[in-house]
Amino acid sequence: MRSKFNVLLTFLVVMLGQFIFAQVKTVSGTVVDQNGLPLPSVAILEKGTTNGTQSDFDGNFKINVRQGSTLVFSYISMKTQEIVVNSSTLKLKCKKM
């Protein structure tokens, strides 16, 4: 009886792990200025967490976030913008203050 319980418990833990990881999504995109030029080193944070990244030299970024979470983009002399994650790719046009 105990071994059946252990098998069932192991199965449930594995299934729960699959469900939790299925909620995470990789979002990638490009950050550009008003003229369409890429912005390097834009700070990108998942709102309410310490999960973050920054854009590379070409303005590209990639981050793993939960579906429906909000990404906060901030850059010196640009308005901070928040975007809700609905798709896997984003193109953000930053606006000057």
Coordinates of N, CA, C and O in Angstrom, one line a residue:
M1 N 0.8 -1.2 0.0 CA 0.0 0.0 0.0 C 0.9 1.3 0.0 O 0.6 2.2 -0.7
R2 N 1.9 1.2 0.8 CA 2.8 2.4 0.9 C 3.5 2.7 -0.5 O 3.7 3.9 -0.8
S3 N 3.9 1.7 -1.2 CA 4.5 1.9 -2.5 C 3.6 2.5 -3.5 O 4.0 3.3 -4.3
K4 N 2.3 2.1 -3.5 CA 1.3 2.7 -4.4 C 1.1 4.2 -4.0 O 1.0 5.1 -4.9
F5 N 1.2 4.5 -2.7 CA 1.0 5.9 -2.3 C 2.2 6.7 -2.8 O 2.1 7.9 -3.3
N6 N 3.4 6.2 -2.7 CA 4.6 6.9 -3.2 C 4.6 7.1 -4.7 O 5.0 8.1 -5.2
V7 N 4.1 6.1 -5.4 CA 4.0 6.2 -6.9 C 3.0 7.3 -7.2 O 3.3 8.2 -8.1
L8 N 1.9 7.3 -6.6 CA 0.9 8.3 -6.8 C 1.4 9.7 -6.4 O 1.2 10.7 -7.2
L9 N 2.0 9.8 -5.3 CA 2.6 11.1 -4.9 C 3.6 11.6 -5.9 O 3.6 12.8 -6.2
T10 N 4.5 10.8 -6.3 CA 5.5 11.2 -7.3 C 4.9 11.6 -8.6 O 5.3 12.6 -9.2
F11 N 3.8 10.9 -9.1 CA 3.1 11.3 -10.3 C 2.5 12.7 -10.1 O 2.6 13.5 -11.0
L12 N 1.9 12.9 -9.0 CA 1.2 14.3 -8.7 C 2.3 15.4 -8.7 O 2.0 16.5 -9.2
V13 N 3.4 15.1 -8.1 CA 4.5 16.2 -8.0 C 5.0 16.5 -9.4 O 5.2 17.6 -9.8
V14 N 5.2 15.4 -10.3 CA 5.6 15.6 -11.6 C 4.6 16.4 -12.4 O 4.9 17.4 -13.2
M15 N 3.3 16.1 -12.3 CA 2.3 16.8 -13.0 C 2.2 18.2 -12.6 O 1.9 19.1 -13.4
L16 N 2.3 18.5 -11.3 CA 2.2 19.8 -10.8 C 3.4 20.7 -11.3 O 3.2 21.8 -11.7
G17 N 4.6 20.1 -11.4 CA 5.7 20.8 -11.9 C 5.5 21.1 -13.4 O 5.9 22.2 -13.8
Q18 N 4.9 20.2 -14.2 CA 4.6 20.5 -15.6 C 3.6 21.7 -15.7 O 3.7 22.5 -16.6
F19 N 2.6 21.7 -14.8 CA 1.6 22.8 -14.9 C 2.3 24.1 -14.5 O 2.0 25.1 -15.2
I20 N 3.1 24.1 -13.5 CA 3.8 25.4 -13.1 C 4.7 25.9 -14.2 O 4.7 27.1 -14.5
F21 N 5.5 25.1 -14.8 CA 6.4 25.5 -15.8 C 5.7 25.9 -17.1 O 6.2 26.6 -17.9
A22 N 4.5 25.4 -17.3 CA 3.7 25.7 -18.5 C 3.3 27.2 -18.5 O 3.0 27.7 -19.5
Q23 N 3.3 27.8 -17.4 CA 2.8 29.2 -17.2 C 3.9 30.2 -17.6 O 3.6 31.3 -17.8
V24 N 5.2 29.7 -17.7 CA 6.3 30.6 -18.0 C 6.4 30.7 -19.5 O 6.3 29.7 -20.2
K25 N 6.7 31.9 -20.0 CA 6.8 32.1 -21.4 C 8.0 33.0 -21.7 O 8.4 33.9 -20.9
T26 N 8.7 32.7 -22.8 CA 9.9 33.5 -23.2 C 9.4 34.6 -24.1 O 8.8 34.3 -25.1
V27 N 9.7 35.8 -23.7 CA 9.3 37.0 -24.5 C 10.6 37.6 -25.0 O 11.5 37.8 -24.3
S28 N 10.6 37.9 -26.3 CA 11.7 38.6 -26.9 C 11.2 39.8 -27.7 O 10.0 39.8 -28.1
G29 N 12.1 40.7 -28.0 CA 11.7 41.8 -28.8 C 12.8 42.8 -29.0 O 14.0 42.5 -28.7
T30 N 12.5 44.0 -29.5 CA 13.4 45.0 -29.8 C 12.9 46.4 -29.2 O 11.7 46.6 -29.3
V31 N 13.8 47.1 -28.6 CA 13.4 48.5 -28.1 C 14.1 49.5 -29.0 O 15.3 49.5 -29.2
V32 N 13.3 50.4 -29.5 CA 13.8 51.5 -30.4 C 13.4 52.8 -29.9 O 12.4 52.9 -29.2
D33 N 14.0 53.9 -30.4 CA 13.6 55.3 -30.1 C 12.6 55.7 -31.1 O 12.1 55.0 -31.9
Q34 N 12.2 57.0 -31.0 CA 11.2 57.5 -31.9 C 11.6 57.5 -33.3 O 10.8 57.6 -34.2
N35 N 12.9 57.5 -33.6 CA 13.4 57.5 -35.0 C 13.6 56.1 -35.5 O 14.1 55.9 -36.6
G36 N 13.3 55.1 -34.7 CA 13.5 53.7 -35.1 C 14.9 53.2 -34.8 O 15.2 52.1 -35.3
L37 N 15.8 53.9 -34.2 CA 17.1 53.5 -33.8 C 17.1 52.6 -32.6 O 16.4 52.9 -31.6
P38 N 17.8 51.5 -32.6 CA 17.8 50.6 -31.4 C 18.4 51.3 -30.2 O 19.3 52.1 -30.2
L39 N 17.8 51.0 -29.0 CA 18.3 51.5 -27.7 C 19.0 50.4 -26.9 O 18.4 49.4 -26.5
P40 N 20.3 50.5 -26.7 CA 21.0 49.5 -25.9 C 20.8 49.8 -24.4 O 20.6 51.0 -24.0
S41 N 20.9 48.8 -23.6 CA 20.9 48.9 -22.1 C 19.6 49.4 -21.5 O 19.6 50.1 -20.5
V42 N 18.5 49.2 -22.2 CA 17.2 49.5 -21.6 C 16.9 48.5 -20.5 O 17.0 47.3 -20.7
A43 N 16.5 48.9 -19.3 CA 16.2 48.0 -18.2 C 14.8 47.5 -18.4 O 13.9 48.3 -18.6
I44 N 14.7 46.2 -18.3 CA 13.4 45.5 -18.5 C 13.2 44.6 -17.3 O 13.9 43.7 -17.0
L45 N 12.1 44.9 -16.5 CA 11.8 44.2 -15.3 C 10.4 43.6 -15.4 O 9.5 44.3 -15.9
E46 N 10.2 42.4 -14.8 CA 8.8 41.9 -14.6 C 8.3 42.6 -13.3 O 8.9 42.5 -12.3
K47 N 7.2 43.3 -13.5 CA 6.7 44.1 -12.4 C 6.4 43.3 -11.2 O 5.8 42.2 -11.3
G48 N 6.8 43.7 -10.0 CA 6.5 43.0 -8.7 C 7.5 41.9 -8.4 O 7.3 41.2 -7.5
T49 N 8.5 41.8 -9.2 CA 9.5 40.7 -9.0 C 10.9 41.3 -9.2 O 11.1 42.5 -9.5
T50 N 11.9 40.5 -9.0 CA 13.3 40.9 -9.2 C 13.8 40.3 -10.5 O 15.0 40.4 -10.9
N51 N 12.9 39.7 -11.3 CA 13.2 39.1 -12.6 C 13.4 40.2 -13.6 O 12.5 41.0 -13.9
G52 N 14.6 40.3 -14.2 CA 14.8 41.4 -15.2 C 16.0 41.1 -16.1 O 16.7 40.1 -16.0
T53 N 16.1 42.0 -17.1 CA 17.2 41.9 -18.1 C 17.4 43.3 -18.7 O 16.8 44.2 -18.2
Q54 N 18.3 43.4 -19.6 CA 18.5 44.6 -20.4 C 18.7 44.3 -21.8 O 19.1 43.2 -22.2
S55 N 18.4 45.3 -22.7 CA 18.5 45.2 -24.1 C 20.0 45.2 -24.5 O 20.8 45.8 -23.8
D56 N 20.4 44.5 -25.5 CA 21.7 44.5 -26.0 C 22.0 45.7 -26.9 O 21.2 46.6 -27.0
F57 N 23.2 45.7 -27.5 CA 23.7 46.8 -28.3 C 22.7 47.1 -29.5 O 22.5 48.3 -29.9
D58 N 22.0 46.1 -30.0 CA 21.0 46.3 -31.1 C 19.6 46.5 -30.6 O 18.7 46.5 -31.4
G59 N 19.4 46.7 -29.3 CA 18.1 46.9 -28.7 C 17.3 45.6 -28.5 O 16.1 45.7 -28.1
N60 N 17.9 44.5 -28.7 CA 17.2 43.2 -28.6 C 17.2 42.7 -27.1 O 18.2 43.0 -26.4
F61 N 16.2 42.0 -26.7 CA 16.1 41.4 -25.4 C 15.3 40.1 -25.4 O 14.6 39.8 -26.3
K62 N 15.5 39.3 -24.3 CA 14.8 38.1 -24.2 C 14.7 37.9 -22.7 O 15.6 38.0 -21.9
I63 N 13.4 37.5 -22.2 CA 13.2 37.4 -20.8 C 12.1 36.3 -20.6 O 11.2 36.2 -21.4
N64 N 12.2 35.5 -19.6 CA 11.2 34.5 -19.2 C 10.3 35.1 -18.2 O 10.7 35.5 -17.1
V65 N 9.0 35.2 -18.5 CA 8.0 35.7 -17.6 C 6.7 34.9 -17.6 O 6.5 34.0 -18.4
R66 N 5.9 35.1 -16.6 CA 4.6 34.4 -16.5 C 3.6 35.1 -17.5 O 3.7 36.3 -17.7
Q67 N 2.8 34.3 -18.1 CA 1.7 34.8 -19.0 C 0.9 35.8 -18.3 O 0.5 35.6 -17.1
G68 N 0.6 37.0 -18.9 CA -0.2 38.0 -18.3 C 0.5 38.9 -17.4 O -0.1 39.9 -16.8
S69 N 1.8 38.7 -17.2 CA 2.6 39.7 -16.3 C 2.9 41.0 -17.0 O 2.7 41.1 -18.2
T70 N 3.3 42.0 -16.3 CA 3.6 43.3 -16.9 C 5.1 43.5 -16.9 O 5.8 43.3 -15.9
L71 N 5.6 43.9 -18.1 CA 7.0 44.3 -18.2 C 7.1 45.8 -18.1 O 6.4 46.5 -18.7
V72 N 8.1 46.2 -17.3 CA 8.4 47.7 -17.1 C 9.7 48.0 -17.8 O 10.7 47.4 -17.6
F73 N 9.6 48.9 -18.8 CA 10.8 49.3 -19.6 C 11.2 50.7 -19.1 O 10.4 51.6 -19.1
S74 N 12.5 50.9 -18.7 CA 13.0 52.2 -18.3 C 14.3 52.5 -18.9 O 15.2 51.6 -19.1
Y75 N 14.5 53.7 -19.3 CA 15.8 54.2 -19.9 C 16.0 55.6 -19.6 O 15.0 56.4 -19.5
I76 N 17.2 56.1 -19.4 CA 17.5 57.4 -19.1 C 16.9 58.4 -20.2 O 17.1 58.1 -21.4
S77 N 16.3 59.4 -19.8 CA 15.7 60.5 -20.6 C 14.5 60.0 -21.4 O 14.0 60.7 -22.3
M78 N 14.0 58.8 -21.1 CA 12.8 58.3 -21.8 C 11.7 58.0 -20.8 O 12.0 57.7 -19.6
K79 N 10.5 58.0 -21.2 CA 9.3 57.7 -20.3 C 9.3 56.2 -20.0 O 9.5 55.4 -20.8
T80 N 9.1 55.9 -18.7 CA 9.0 54.5 -18.3 C 7.7 54.0 -18.8 O 6.6 54.7 -18.7
Q81 N 7.7 52.8 -19.4 CA 6.5 52.2 -20.0 C 6.3 50.9 -19.5 O 7.2 50.1 -19.2
E82 N 5.0 50.5 -19.3 CA 4.6 49.2 -18.8 C 3.7 48.5 -19.9 O 2.8 49.1 -20.5
I83 N 4.1 47.3 -20.2 CA 3.3 46.5 -21.2 C 3.0 45.1 -20.6 O 3.8 44.4 -20.1
V84 N 1.7 44.8 -20.8 CA 1.2 43.5 -20.4 C 1.6 42.4 -21.4 O 1.4 42.7 -22.6
V85 N 2.1 41.3 -21.0 CA 2.6 40.3 -21.9 C 1.4 39.5 -22.5 O 0.7 38.8 -21.7
N86 N 1.2 39.6 -23.8 CA 0.1 38.9 -24.5 C 0.7 38.0 -25.6 O 0.1 37.0 -26.0
S87 N 1.9 38.3 -26.0 CA 2.5 37.5 -27.1 C 3.9 37.3 -26.8 O 4.5 37.8 -25.8
S88 N 4.6 36.5 -27.7 CA 6.0 36.1 -27.4 C 7.0 37.2 -28.0 O 8.1 37.1 -27.7
T89 N 6.5 38.1 -28.8 CA 7.4 39.1 -29.4 C 6.8 40.5 -29.2 O 5.6 40.7 -29.3
L90 N 7.7 41.4 -28.9 CA 7.3 42.8 -28.7 C 8.2 43.7 -29.5 O 9.4 43.4 -29.7
K91 N 7.7 44.8 -29.9 CA 8.5 45.9 -30.5 C 8.0 47.2 -29.8 O 6.9 47.6 -29.9
L92 N 8.9 47.7 -28.9 CA 8.6 48.9 -28.1 C 9.2 50.1 -28.7 O 10.4 50.1 -28.9
K93 N 8.4 51.2 -28.9 CA 9.0 52.5 -29.3 C 9.0 53.4 -28.1 O 7.9 53.7 -27.6
C94 N 10.2 53.7 -27.6 CA 10.3 54.6 -26.4 C 10.0 56.0 -26.8 O 10.4 56.5 -27.9
K95 N 9.5 56.8 -25.8 CA 9.2 58.2 -26.1 C 10.0 59.0 -25.1 O 10.2 58.7 -23.9
K96 N 10.5 60.2 -25.6 CA 11.3 61.1 -24.8 C 10.4 61.7 -23.7 O 9.2 61.9 -23.9
M97 N 11.0 62.1 -22.6 CA 10.2 62.8 -21.5 C 9.8 64.2 -21.9 O 10.3 64.8 -22.7

